[in-house]
mmCIF file of C-alpha atoms and ligand atoms in Angstrom:
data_model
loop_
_atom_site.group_PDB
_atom_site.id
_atom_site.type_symbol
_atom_site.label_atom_id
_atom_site.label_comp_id
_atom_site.label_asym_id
_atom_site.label_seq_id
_atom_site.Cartn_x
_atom_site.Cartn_y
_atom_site.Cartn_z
ATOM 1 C CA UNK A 1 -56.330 111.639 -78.733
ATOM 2 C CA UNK A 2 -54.692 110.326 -81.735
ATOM 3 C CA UNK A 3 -56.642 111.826 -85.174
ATOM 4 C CA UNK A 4 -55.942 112.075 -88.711
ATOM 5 C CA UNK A 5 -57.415 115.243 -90.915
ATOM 6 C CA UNK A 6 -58.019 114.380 -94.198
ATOM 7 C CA UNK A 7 -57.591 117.589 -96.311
ATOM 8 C CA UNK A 8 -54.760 120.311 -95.520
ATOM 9 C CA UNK A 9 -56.752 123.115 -96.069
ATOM 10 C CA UNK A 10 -58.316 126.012 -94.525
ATOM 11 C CA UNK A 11 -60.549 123.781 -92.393
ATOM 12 C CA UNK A 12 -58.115 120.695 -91.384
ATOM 13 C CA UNK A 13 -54.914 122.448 -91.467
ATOM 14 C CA UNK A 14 -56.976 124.928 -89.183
ATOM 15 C CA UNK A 15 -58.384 122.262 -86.641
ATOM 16 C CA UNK A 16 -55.294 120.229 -86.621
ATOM 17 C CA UNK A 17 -53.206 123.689 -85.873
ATOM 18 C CA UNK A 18 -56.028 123.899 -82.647
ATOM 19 C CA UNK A 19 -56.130 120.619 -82.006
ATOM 20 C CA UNK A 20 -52.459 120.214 -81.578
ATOM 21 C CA UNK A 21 -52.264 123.113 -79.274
ATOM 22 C CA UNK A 22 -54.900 121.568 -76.931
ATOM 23 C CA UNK A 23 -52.665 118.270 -76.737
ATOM 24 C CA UNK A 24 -53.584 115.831 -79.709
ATOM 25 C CA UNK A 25 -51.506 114.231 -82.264
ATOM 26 C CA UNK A 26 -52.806 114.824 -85.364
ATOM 27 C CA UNK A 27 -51.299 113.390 -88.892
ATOM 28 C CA UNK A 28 -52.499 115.502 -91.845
ATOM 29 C CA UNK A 29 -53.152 113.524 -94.944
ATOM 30 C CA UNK A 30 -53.470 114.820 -98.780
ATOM 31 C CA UNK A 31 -54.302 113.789 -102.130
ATOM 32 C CA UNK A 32 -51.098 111.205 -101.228
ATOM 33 C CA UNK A 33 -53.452 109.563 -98.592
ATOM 34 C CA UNK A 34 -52.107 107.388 -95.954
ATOM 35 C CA UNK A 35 -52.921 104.584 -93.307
ATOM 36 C CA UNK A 36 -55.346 106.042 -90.012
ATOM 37 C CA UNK A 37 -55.019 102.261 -88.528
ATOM 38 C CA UNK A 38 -53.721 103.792 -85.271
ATOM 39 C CA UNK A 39 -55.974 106.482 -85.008
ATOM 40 C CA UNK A 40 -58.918 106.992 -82.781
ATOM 41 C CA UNK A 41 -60.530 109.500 -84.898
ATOM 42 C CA UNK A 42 -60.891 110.276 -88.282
ATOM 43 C CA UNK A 43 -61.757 114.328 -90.051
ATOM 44 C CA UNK A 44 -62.696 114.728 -93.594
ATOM 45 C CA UNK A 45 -62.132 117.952 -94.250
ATOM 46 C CA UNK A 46 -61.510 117.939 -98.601
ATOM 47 C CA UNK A 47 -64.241 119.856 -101.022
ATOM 48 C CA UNK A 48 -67.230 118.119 -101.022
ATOM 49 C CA UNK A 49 -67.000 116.557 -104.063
ATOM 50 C CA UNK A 50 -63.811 114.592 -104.064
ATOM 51 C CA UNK A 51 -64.566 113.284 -100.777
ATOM 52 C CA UNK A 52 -65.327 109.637 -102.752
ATOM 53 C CA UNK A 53 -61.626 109.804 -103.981
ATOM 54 C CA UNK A 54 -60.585 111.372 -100.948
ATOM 55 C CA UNK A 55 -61.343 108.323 -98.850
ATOM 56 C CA UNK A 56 -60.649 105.827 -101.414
ATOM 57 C CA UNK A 57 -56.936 107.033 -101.226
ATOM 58 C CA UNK A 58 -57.104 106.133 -97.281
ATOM 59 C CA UNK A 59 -56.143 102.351 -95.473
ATOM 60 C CA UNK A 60 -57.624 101.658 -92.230
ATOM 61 C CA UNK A 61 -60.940 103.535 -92.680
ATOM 62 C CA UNK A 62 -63.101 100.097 -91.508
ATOM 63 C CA UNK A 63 -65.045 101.129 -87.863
ATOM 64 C CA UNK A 64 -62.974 104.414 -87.514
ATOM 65 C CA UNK A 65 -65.170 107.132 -85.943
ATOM 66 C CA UNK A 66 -65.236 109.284 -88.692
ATOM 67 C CA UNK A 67 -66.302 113.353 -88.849
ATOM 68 C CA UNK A 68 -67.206 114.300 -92.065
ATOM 69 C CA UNK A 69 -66.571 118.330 -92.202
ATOM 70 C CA UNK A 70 -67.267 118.477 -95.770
ATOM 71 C CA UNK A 71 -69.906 121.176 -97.749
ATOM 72 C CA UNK A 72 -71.973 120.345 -101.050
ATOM 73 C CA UNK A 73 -70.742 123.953 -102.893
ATOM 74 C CA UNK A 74 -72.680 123.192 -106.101
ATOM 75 C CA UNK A 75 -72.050 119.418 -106.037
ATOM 76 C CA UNK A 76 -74.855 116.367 -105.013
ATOM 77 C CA UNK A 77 -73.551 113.881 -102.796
ATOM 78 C CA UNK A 78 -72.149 110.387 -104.379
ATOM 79 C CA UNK A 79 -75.249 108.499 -105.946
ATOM 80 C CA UNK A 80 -77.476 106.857 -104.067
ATOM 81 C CA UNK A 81 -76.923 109.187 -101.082
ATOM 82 C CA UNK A 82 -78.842 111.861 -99.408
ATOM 83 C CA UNK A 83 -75.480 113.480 -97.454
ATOM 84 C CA UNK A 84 -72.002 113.151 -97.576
ATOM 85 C CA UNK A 85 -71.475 111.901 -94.202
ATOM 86 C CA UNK A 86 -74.183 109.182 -94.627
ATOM 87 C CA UNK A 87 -71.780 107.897 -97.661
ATOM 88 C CA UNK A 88 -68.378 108.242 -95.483
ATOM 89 C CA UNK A 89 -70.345 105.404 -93.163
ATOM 90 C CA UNK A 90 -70.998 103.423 -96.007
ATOM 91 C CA UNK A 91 -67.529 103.031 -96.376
ATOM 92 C CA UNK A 92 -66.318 102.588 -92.948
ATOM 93 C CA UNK A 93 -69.170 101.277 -90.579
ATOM 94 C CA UNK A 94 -67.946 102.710 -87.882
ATOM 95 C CA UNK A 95 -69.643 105.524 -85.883
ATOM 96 C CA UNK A 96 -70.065 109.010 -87.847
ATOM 97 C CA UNK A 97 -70.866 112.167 -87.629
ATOM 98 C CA UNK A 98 -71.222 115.459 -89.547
ATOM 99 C CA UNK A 99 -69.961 118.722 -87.878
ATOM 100 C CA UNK A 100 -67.288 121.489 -88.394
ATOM 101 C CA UNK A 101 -69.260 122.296 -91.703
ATOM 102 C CA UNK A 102 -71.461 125.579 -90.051
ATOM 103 C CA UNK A 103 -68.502 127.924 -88.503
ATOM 104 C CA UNK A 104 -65.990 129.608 -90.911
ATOM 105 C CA UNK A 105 -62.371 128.558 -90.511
ATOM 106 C CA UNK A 106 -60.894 131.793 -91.524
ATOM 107 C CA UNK A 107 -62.478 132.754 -87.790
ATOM 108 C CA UNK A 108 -60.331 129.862 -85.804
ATOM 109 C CA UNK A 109 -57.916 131.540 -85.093
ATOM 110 C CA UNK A 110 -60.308 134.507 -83.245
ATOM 111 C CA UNK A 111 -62.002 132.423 -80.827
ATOM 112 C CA UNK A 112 -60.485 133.486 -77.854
ATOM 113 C CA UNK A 113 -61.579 136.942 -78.369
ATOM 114 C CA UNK A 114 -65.682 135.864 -78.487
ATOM 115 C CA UNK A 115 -67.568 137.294 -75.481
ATOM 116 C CA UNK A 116 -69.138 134.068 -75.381
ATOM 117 C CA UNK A 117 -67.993 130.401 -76.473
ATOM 118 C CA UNK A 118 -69.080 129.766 -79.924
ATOM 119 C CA UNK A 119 -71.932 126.942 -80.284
ATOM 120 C CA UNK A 120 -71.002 124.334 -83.103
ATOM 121 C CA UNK A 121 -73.629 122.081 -84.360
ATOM 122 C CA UNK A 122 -72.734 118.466 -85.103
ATOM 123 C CA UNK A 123 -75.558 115.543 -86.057
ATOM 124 C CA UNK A 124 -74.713 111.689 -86.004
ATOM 125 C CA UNK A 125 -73.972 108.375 -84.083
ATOM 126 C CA UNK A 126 -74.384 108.336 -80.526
ATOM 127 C CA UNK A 127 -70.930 105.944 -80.497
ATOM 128 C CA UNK A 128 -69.291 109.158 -82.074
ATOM 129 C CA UNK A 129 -70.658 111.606 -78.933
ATOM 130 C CA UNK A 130 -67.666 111.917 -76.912
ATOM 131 C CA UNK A 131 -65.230 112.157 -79.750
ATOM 132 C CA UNK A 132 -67.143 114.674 -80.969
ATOM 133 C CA UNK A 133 -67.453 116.781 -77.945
ATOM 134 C CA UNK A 134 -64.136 116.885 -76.991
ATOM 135 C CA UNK A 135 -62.877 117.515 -80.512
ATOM 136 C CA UNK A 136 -65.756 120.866 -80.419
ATOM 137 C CA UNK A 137 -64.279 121.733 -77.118
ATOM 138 C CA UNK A 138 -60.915 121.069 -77.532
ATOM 139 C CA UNK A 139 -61.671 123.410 -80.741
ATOM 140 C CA UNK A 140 -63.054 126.341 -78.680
ATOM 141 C CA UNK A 141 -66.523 125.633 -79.715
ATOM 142 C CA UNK A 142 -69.739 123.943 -77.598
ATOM 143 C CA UNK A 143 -71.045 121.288 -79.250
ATOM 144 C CA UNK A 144 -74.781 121.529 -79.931
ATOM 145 C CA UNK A 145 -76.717 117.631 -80.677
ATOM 146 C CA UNK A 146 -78.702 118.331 -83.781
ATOM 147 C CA UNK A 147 -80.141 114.515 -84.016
ATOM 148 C CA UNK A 148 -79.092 111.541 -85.426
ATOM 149 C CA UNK A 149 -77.461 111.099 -88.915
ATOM 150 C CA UNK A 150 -80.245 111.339 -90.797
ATOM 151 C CA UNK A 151 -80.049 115.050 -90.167
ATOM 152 C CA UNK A 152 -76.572 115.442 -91.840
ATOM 153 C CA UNK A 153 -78.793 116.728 -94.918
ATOM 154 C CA UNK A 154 -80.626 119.370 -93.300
ATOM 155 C CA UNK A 155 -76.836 120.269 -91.403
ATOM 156 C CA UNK A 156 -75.666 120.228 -95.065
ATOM 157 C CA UNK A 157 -77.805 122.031 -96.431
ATOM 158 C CA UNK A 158 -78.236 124.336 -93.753
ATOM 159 C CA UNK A 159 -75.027 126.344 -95.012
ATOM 160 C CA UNK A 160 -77.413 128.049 -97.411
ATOM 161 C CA UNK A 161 -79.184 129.493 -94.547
ATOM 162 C CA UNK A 162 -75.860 130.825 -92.750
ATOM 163 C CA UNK A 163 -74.490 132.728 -96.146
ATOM 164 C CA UNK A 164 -78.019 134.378 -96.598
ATOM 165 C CA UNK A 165 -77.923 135.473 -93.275
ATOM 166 C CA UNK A 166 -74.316 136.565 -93.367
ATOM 167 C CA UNK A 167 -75.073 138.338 -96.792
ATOM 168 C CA UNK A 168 -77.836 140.257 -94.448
ATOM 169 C CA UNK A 169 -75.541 141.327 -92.138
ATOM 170 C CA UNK A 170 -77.021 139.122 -89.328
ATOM 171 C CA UNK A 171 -73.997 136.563 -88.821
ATOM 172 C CA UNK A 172 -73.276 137.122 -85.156
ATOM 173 C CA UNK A 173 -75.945 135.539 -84.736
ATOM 174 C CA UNK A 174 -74.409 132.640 -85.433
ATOM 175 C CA UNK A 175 -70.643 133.967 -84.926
ATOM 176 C CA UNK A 176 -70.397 136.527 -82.473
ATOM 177 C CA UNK A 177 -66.862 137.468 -82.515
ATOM 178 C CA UNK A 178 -66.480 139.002 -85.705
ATOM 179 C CA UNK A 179 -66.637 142.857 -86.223
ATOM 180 C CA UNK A 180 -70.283 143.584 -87.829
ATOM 181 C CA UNK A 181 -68.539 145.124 -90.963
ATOM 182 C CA UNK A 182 -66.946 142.024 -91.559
ATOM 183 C CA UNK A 183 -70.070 139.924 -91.582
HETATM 184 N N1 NAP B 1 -63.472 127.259 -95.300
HETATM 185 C C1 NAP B 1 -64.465 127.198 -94.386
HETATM 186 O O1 NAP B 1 -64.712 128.155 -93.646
HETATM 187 C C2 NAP B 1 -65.266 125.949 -94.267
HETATM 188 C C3 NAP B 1 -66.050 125.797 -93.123
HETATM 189 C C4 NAP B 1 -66.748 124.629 -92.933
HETATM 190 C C5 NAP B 1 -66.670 123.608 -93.878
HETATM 191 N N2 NAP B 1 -65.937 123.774 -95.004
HETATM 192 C C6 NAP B 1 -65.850 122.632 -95.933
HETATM 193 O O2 NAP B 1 -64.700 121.895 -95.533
HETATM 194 C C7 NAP B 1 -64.066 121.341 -96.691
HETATM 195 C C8 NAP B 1 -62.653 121.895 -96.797
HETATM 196 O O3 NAP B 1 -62.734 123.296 -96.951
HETATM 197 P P1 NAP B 1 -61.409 124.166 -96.911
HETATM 198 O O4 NAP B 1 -61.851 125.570 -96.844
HETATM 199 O O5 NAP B 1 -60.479 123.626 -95.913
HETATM 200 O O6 NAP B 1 -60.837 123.885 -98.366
HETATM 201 P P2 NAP B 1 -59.337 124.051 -98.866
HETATM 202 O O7 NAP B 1 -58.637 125.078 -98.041
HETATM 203 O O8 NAP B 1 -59.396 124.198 -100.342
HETATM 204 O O9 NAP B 1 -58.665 122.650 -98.492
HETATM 205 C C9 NAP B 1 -59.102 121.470 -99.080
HETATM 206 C C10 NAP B 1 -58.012 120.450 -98.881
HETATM 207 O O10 NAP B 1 -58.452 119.217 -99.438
HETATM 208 C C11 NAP B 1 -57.397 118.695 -100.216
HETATM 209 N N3 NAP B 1 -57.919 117.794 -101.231
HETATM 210 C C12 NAP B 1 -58.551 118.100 -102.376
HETATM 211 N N4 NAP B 1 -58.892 116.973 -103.031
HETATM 212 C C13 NAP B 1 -58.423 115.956 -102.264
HETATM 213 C C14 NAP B 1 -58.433 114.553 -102.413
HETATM 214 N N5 NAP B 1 -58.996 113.975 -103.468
HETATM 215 N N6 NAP B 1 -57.860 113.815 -101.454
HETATM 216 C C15 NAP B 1 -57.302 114.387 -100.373
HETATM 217 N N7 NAP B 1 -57.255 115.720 -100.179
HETATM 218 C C16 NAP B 1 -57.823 116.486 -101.122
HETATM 219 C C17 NAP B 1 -56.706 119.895 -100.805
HETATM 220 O O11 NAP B 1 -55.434 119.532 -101.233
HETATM 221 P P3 NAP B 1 -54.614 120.473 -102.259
HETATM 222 O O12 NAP B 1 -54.075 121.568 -101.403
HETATM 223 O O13 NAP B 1 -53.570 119.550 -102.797
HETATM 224 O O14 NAP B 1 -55.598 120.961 -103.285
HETATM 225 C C18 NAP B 1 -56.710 120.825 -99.609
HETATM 226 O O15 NAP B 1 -55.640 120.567 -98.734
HETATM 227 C C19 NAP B 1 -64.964 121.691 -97.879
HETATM 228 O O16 NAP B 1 -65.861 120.645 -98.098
HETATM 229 C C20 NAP B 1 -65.672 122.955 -97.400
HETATM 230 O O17 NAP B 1 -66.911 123.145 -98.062
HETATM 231 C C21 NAP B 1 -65.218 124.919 -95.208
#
C-alpha cells in the first residue's frame, strides 16, 4: 500500500519504520508538507494542536482515507469540533478514522517480544475498515472496532484513562510487553 505519514516523529517516523518493513511505501512529510495525490492512505501523526496547519500545508488531501493519530495534550480541538479526527474529515471528505493514539510508540519497536499480540483500538468510517486493519496488523497490533466516528472523542480522551492507569502501575493491562517497573 502506498501511504504518506504526516509528522516525522516518534509516532510516524515509528509506523513508517514498521510499515516499511512489512512491504509499504511510505513518504514522510514535515512542516515542508507535500502532495499525497498518489497515495492510498493518509497518517496524521503531528501534536495535536498544529494538526490545522499541519494539513493545510498538504495537496491532495480531498477523499483520501485519512488516520488521524493525533492526542489533545492540553489543547481543544479546532473550533467548532468535538475531536480532531472529526475536523481532518471536514477537510478531506473522504473516509476517516482515529487510531494509533492509545499504544506508546517508544514500545514499537518491542512488539515482537509480547506474549500476546497487542490489541489497538481504532473508531471511524466503515470505508476506512480495511485500511485500517491492515495498517494495525501490518503494525503488529489487532485492531479492535470501537464504533463509528463519533467516538473519536471518547478514543481521545480516553488517553487520560491509560496514563492514570500507567501512573498505577496497571499498564499491561493495556501493554503487556513491557517490564512492570517500567510501567
Ligand atoms: N509518542 C507516543 O507514544 C504517542 C502515542 C500515540 C499518539 N501520540 C500522538 O501522536 C502525535 C505525534 O506524537 P509524537 O510522539 O510522534 O511527536 P513528535 O515525536 O514530537 O513528532 C511530531 C512530528 O510532527 C512534526 N510537526 C510539528 N508541527 C508540524 C506541522 N505544523 N506540520 C507538519 N509536521 C509537524 C514535527 O516536526 P519537527 O520535528 O520539525 O518538530 C515532528 O516530526 C501527537 O499528537 C501525540 O499526542 C503519541
Amino acid at each position: 500500500m502506498k501511504v504518506a505519514v504526516l509528522g516525522r516523529g516518534n509516532v510516524g517516523g515509528g509506523l513508517a519504520d514498521l510499515w516499511e518493513r512489512a512491504g509499504h511505501e511510505v513518504t514522510r512529510i514535515g512542516r515542508e508538507g507535500g502532495d499525497v495525490s498518489n497515495v492510498e492512505a493518509v497518517v496524521v501523526a503531528v501534536p495535536g494542536g498544529a494538526i490545522a496547519e499541519a494539513l493545510d500545508n498538504v495537496q491532495g488531501l480531498e477523499g483520501k482515507t485519512v488516520i488521524d493519530a493525533t492526542n489533545l495534550a492540553n489543547v481543544d480541538p479546532p473550533a467548532g469540533f468535538s475531536s480532531n479526527a472529526e475536523f481532518v474529515k471536514s477537510k478531506t471528505n473522504g473516509p476517516t478514522a482515529k487510531s494509533f493514539n492509545i499504544n506508546f510508540a517508544a514500545l514499537y519497536d518491542r512488539i515482537g517480544e509480547a506474549g500476546s499480540t497487542p490489541s489497538n483500538l481504532w473508531c471511524g468510517d466503515e470505508e476506512a475498515r480495511q485500511v485500517v486493519e491492515q495498517l494495525n496488523r501490518d503494525a503488529g497490533s489487532e485492531p479492535v472496532y470501537a464504533g463509528p466516528l463519533e467516538n473519536a472523542a471518547a478514543q481521545e480522551n480516553f488517553l487520560k484513562l491509560v496514563f492514570a492507569i500507567n501512573r498505577g502501575g496497571m499498564g499491561r493491562f493495556f501493554y503487556r510487553i513491557a517490564p512492570p517497573d517500567q510501567l
